[in-house]
Coordinates of N, CA and C in Angstrom, one line a residue:
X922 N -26.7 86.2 239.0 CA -26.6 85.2 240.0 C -26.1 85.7 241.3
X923 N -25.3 86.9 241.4 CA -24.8 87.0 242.4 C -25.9 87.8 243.3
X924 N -26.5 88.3 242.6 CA -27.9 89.3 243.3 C -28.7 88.0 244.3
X925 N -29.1 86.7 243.5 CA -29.9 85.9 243.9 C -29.4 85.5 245.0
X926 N -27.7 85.0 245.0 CA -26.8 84.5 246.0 C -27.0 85.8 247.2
X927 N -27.0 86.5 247.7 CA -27.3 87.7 249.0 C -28.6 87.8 249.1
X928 N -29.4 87.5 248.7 CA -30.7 87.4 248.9 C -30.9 86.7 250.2
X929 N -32.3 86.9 251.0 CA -32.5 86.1 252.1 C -33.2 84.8 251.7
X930 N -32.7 83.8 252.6 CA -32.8 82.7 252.6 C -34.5 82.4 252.1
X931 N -35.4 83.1 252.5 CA -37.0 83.0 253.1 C -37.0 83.6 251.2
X932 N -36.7 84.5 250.9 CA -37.0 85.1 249.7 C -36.7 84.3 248.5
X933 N -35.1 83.8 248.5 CA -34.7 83.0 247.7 C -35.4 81.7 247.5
X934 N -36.0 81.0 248.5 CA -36.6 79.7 248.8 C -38.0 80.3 248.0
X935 N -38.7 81.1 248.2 CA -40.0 81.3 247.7 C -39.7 81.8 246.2
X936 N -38.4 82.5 245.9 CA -38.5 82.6 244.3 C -38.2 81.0 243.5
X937 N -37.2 80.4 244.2 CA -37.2 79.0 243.6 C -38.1 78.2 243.4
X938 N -39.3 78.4 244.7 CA -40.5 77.5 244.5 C -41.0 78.2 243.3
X939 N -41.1 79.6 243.0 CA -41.9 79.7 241.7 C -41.5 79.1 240.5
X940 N -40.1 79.2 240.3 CA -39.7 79.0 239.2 C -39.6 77.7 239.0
X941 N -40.1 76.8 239.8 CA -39.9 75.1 239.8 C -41.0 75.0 238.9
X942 N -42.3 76.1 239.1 CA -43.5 76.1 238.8 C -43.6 76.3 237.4
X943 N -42.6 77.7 236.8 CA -42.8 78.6 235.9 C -41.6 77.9 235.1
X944 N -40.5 78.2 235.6 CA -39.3 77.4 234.5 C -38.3 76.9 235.4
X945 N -39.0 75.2 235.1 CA -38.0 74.4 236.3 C -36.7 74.2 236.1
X946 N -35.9 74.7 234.6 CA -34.6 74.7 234.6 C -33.9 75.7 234.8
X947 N -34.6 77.0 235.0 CA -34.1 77.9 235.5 C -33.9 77.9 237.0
X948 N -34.6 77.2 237.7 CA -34.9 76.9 239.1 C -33.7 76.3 239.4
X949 N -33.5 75.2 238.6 CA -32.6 74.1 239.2 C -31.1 74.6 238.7
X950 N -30.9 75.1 238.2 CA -29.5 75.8 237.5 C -28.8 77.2 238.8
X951 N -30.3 77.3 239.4 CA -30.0 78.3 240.8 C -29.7 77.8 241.9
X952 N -30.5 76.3 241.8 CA -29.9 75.5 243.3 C -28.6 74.7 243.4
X953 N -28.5 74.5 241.7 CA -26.9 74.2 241.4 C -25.8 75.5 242.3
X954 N -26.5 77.0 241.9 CA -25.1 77.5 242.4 C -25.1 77.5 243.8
X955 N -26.4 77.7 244.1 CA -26.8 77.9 245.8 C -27.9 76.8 246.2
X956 N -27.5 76.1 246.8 CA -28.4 74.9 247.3 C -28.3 75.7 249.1
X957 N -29.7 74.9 249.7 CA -30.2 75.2 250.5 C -30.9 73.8 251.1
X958 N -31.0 73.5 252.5 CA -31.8 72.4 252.7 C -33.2 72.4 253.4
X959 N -33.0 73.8 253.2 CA -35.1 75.0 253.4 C -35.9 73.7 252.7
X960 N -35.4 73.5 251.4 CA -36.7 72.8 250.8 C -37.0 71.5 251.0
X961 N -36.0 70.6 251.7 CA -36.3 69.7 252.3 C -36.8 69.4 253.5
X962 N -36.5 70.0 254.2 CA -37.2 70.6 255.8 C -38.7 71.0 255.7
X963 N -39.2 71.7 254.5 CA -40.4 72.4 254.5 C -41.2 71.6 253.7
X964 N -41.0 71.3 252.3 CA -42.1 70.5 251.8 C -42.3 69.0 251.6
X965 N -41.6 68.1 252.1 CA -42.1 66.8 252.4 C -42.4 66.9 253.8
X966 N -42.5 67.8 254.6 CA -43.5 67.2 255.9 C -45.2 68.5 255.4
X967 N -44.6 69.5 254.2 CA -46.0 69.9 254.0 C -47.1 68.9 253.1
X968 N -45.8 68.1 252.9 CA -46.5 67.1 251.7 C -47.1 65.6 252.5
X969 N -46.9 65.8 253.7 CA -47.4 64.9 254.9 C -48.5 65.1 255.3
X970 N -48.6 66.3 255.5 CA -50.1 67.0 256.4 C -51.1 66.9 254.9
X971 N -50.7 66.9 253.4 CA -51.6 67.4 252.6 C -52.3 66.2 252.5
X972 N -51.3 65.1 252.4 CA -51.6 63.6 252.4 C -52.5 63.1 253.5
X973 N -52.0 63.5 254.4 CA -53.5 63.5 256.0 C -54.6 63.9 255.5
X974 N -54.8 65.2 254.9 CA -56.1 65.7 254.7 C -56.6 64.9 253.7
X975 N -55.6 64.7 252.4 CA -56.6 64.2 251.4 C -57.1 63.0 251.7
X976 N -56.7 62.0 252.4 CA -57.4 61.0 252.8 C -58.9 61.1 253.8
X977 N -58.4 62.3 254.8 CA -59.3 62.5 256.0 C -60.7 63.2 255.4
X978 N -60.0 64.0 254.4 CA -61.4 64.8 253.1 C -62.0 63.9 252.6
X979 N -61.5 62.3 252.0 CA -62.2 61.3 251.1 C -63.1 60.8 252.2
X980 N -62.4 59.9 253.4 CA -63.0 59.2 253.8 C -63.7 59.6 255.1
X981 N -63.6 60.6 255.9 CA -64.3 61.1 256.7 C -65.3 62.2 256.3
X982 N -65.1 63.2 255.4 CA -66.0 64.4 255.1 C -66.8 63.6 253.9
X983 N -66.1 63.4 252.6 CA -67.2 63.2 251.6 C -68.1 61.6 251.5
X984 N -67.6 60.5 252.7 CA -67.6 59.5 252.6 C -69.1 59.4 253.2
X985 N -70.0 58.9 252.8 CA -71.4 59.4 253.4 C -72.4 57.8 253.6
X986 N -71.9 57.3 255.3 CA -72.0 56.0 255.6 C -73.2 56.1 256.5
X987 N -74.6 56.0 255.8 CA -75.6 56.1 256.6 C -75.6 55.7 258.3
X988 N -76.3 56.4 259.1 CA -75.9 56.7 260.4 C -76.0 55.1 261.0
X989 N -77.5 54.5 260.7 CA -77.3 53.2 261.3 C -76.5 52.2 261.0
X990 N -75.6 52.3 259.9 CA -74.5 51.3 259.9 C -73.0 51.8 260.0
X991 N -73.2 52.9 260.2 CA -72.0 53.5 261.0 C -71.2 53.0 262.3
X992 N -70.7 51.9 262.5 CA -70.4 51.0 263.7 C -69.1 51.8 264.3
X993 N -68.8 51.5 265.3 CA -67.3 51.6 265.6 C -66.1 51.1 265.1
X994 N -66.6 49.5 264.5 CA -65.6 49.0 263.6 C -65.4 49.8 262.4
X995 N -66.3 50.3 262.2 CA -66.3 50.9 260.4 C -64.9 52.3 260.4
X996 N -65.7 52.9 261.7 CA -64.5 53.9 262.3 C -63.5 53.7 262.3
X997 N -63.1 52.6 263.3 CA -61.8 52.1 263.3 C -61.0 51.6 262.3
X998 N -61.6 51.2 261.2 CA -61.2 51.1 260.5 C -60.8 51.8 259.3
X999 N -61.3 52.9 259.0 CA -61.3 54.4 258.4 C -59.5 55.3 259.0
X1000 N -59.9 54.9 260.5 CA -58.6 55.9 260.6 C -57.7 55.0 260.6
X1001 N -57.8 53.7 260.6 CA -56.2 52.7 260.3 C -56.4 52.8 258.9
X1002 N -57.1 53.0 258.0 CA -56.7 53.0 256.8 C -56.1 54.6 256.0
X1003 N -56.4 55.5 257.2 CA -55.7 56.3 257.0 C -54.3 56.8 257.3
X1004 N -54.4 56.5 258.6 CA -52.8 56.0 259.2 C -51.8 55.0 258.2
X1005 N -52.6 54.1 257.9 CA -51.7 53.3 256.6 C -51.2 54.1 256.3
X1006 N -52.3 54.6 255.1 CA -52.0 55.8 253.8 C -50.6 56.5 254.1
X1007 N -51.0 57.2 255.3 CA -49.7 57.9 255.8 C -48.3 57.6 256.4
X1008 N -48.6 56.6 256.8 CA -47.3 55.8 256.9 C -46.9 56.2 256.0
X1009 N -47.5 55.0 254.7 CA -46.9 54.6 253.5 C -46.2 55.9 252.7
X1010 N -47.0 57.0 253.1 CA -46.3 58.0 252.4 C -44.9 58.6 253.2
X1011 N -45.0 58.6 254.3 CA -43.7 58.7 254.9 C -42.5 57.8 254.9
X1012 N -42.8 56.7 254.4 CA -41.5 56.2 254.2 C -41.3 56.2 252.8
X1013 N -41.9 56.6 251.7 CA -41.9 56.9 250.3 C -40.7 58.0 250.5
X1014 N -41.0 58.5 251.3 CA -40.4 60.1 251.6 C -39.1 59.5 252.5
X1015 N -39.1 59.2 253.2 CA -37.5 58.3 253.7 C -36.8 57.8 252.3
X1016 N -36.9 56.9 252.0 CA -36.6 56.1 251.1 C -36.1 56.9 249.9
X1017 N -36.9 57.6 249.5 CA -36.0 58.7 248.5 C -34.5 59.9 249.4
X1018 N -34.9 59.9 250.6 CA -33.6 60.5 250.5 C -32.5 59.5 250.8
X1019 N -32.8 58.4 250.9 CA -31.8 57.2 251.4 C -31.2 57.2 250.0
X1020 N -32.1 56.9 248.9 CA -31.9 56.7 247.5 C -31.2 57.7 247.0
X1021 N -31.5 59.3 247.2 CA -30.9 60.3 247.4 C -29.1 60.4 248.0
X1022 N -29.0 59.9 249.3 CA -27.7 60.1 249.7 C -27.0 59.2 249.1
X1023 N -27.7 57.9 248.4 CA -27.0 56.6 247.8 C -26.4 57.1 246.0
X1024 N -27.5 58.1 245.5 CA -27.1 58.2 243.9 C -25.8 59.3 244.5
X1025 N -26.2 60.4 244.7 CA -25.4 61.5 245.2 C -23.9 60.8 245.4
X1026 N -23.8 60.0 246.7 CA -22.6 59.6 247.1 C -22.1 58.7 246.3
X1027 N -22.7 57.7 245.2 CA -21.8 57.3 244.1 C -21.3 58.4 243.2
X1028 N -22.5 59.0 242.8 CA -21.9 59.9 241.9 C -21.0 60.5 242.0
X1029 N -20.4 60.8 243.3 CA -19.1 62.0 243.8 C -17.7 61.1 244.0
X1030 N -18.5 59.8 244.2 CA -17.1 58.7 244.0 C -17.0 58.7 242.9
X1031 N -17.9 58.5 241.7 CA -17.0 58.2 240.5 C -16.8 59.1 239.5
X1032 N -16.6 60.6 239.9 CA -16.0 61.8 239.8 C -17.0 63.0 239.2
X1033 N -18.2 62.5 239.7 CA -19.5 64.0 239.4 C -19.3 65.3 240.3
X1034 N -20.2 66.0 240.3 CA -19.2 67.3 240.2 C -20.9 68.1 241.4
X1035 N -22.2 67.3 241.8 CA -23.2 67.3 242.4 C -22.4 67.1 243.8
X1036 N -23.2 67.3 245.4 CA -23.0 67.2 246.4 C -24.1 66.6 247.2
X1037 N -23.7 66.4 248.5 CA -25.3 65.8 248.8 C -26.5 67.3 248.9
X1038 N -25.7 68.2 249.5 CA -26.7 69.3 249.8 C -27.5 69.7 248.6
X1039 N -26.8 69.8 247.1 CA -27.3 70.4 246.1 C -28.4 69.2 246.0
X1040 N -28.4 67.7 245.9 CA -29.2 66.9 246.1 C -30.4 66.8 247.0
X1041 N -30.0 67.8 248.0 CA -31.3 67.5 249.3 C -31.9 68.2 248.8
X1042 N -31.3 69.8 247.7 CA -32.1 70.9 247.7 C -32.9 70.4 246.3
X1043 N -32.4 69.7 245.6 CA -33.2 69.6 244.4 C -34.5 68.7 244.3
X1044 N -34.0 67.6 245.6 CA -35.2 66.5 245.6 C -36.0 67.3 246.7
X1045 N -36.2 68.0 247.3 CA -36.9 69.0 248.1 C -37.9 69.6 247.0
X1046 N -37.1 70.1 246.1 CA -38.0 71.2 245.4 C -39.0 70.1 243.8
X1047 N -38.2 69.0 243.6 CA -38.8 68.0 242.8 C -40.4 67.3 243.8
X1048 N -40.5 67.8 245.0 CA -41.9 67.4 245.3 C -42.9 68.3 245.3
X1049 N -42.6 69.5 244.8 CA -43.5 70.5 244.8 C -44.7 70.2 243.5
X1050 N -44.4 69.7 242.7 CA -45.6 69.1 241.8 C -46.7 67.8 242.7
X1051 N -45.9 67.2 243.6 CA -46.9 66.2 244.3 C -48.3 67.3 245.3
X1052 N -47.2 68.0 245.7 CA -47.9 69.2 246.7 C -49.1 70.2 245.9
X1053 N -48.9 70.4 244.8 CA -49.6 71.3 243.5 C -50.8 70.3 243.3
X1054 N -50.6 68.7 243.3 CA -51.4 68.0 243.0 C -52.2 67.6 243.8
X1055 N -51.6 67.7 244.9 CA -52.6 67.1 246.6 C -53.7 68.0 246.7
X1056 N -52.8 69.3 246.7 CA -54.2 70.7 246.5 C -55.2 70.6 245.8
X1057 N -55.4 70.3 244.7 CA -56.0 70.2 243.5 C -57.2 69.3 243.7
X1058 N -56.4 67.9 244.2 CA -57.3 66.9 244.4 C -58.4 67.2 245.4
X1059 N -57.7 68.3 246.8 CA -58.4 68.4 247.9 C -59.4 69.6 247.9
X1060 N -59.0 70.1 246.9 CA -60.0 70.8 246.7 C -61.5 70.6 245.8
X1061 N -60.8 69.8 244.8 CA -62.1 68.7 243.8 C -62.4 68.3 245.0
X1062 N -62.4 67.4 245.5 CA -62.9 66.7 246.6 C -64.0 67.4 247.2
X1063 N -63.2 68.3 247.8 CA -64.3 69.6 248.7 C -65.6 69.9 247.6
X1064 N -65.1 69.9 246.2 CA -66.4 70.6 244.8 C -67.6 69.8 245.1
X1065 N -67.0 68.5 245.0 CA -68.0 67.1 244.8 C -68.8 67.2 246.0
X1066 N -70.4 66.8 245.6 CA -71.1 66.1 246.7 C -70.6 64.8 247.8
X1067 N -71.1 64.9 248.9 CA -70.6 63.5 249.2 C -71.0 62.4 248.7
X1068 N -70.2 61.2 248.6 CA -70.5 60.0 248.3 C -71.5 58.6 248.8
X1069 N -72.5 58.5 248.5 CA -73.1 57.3 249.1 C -72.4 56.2 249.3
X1070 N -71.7 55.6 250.2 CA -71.5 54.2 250.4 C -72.6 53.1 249.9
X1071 N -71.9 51.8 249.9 CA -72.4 51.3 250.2 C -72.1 50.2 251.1
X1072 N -72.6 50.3 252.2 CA -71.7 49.8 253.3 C -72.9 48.4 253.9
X1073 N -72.7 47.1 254.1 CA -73.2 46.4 254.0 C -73.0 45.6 255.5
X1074 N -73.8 45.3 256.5 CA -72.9 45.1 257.9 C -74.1 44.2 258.1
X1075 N -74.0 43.0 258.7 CA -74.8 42.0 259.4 C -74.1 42.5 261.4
X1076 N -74.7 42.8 261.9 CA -74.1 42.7 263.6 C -75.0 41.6 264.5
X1077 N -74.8 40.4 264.2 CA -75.4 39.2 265.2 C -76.4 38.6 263.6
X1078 N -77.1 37.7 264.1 CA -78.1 36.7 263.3 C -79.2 36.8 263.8
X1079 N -80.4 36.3 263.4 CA -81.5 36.6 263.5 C -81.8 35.8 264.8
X1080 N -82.5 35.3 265.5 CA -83.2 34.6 266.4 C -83.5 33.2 266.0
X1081 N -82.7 32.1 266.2 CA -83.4 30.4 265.4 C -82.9 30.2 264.3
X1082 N -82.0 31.1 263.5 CA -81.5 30.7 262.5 C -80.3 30.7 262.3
X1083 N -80.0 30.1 261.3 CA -77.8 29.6 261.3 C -78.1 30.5 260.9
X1084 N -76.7 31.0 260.8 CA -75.6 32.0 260.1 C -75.4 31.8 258.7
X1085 N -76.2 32.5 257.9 CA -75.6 32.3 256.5 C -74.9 33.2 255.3
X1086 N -75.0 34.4 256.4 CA -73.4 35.3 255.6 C -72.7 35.8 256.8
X1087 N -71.8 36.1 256.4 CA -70.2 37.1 256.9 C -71.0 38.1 256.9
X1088 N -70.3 38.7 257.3 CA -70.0 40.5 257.7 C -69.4 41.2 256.4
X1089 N -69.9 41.6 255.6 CA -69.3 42.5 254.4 C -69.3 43.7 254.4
X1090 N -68.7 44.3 254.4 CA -68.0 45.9 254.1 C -67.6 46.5 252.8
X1091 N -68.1 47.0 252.0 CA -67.4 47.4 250.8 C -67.4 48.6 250.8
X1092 N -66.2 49.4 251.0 CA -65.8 50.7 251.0 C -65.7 51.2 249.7

């Protein structure tokens, strides 16, 4: 342990990512003695940009919305539904370390023996399976053909006649 403790920061942080991979209790038994807040700085905003893409890969690259009903609303609404997405995942990612500084700091009041740092470093390296799975997906994604919509748009009414449907979109 004490080899691992002198190690550089950059080295240590990439052997722990492996071992989260290969044997996560050996991983975590190392950020017990040396915690670090590398892996919270690095992989929930890597886990931001993956979450960008995987949406931007579904619904812009493989999403295949024949050209004449391709509107500008359709667009606009594609990247608010991606912006959601991402919101939502950024405060998933707030929220946990809120939850994070909340379990941590009880636990040290009612006499645990954890810190917050050893907590930032463990819930840092506990998202590296979301990140392993983002890839995975984004890459299936990329395998697959694109997808036919079927995207269904009325823009105005015919000439002389009422209105007898809405505007339907089914993404």
């Amino acid at each position: 342990m004490k080899k691992e403790e002198g190690a550089p920061l950059p080295a240590r942080f990439l052997r722990q990512l492996m071992l989260t991979i290969i044997n996560p209790k050996e991983a975590f038994l190392q950020v017990k003695e040396s915690p670090t807040f590398l892996p919270m700085l690095v992989i929930p905003p890597v886990l931001i940009v993956l979450t960008f893409a995987q949406y931007h890969v579904f619904y812009k690259v493989k999403m295949n919305i024949p050209a004449a009903l391709y509107t500008g609303q359709i667009d606009s609404f594609i990247n608010s539904l991606i912006q959601f997405r991402l919101m939502q995942y950024i405060v998933i990612v707030l929220f946990s370390i809120l939850l994070l500084l909340l379990i941590f700091s009880s636990g040290r009041f009612l006499g645990g023996y954890g810190d917050f740092k050893q907590g930032i470093s463990v819930t840092g390296y506990t998202y590296l399976p979301n990140v392993l799975g983002l890839v995975i997906i984004i890459l299936l994604f990329l395998s697959i053909p694109p997808v036919t919509t079927g995207v269904f748009t009325l823009v105005g009414y015919p000439v002389g006649q009422k209105p007898k449907d809405d505007i339907v979109i089914s993404l």
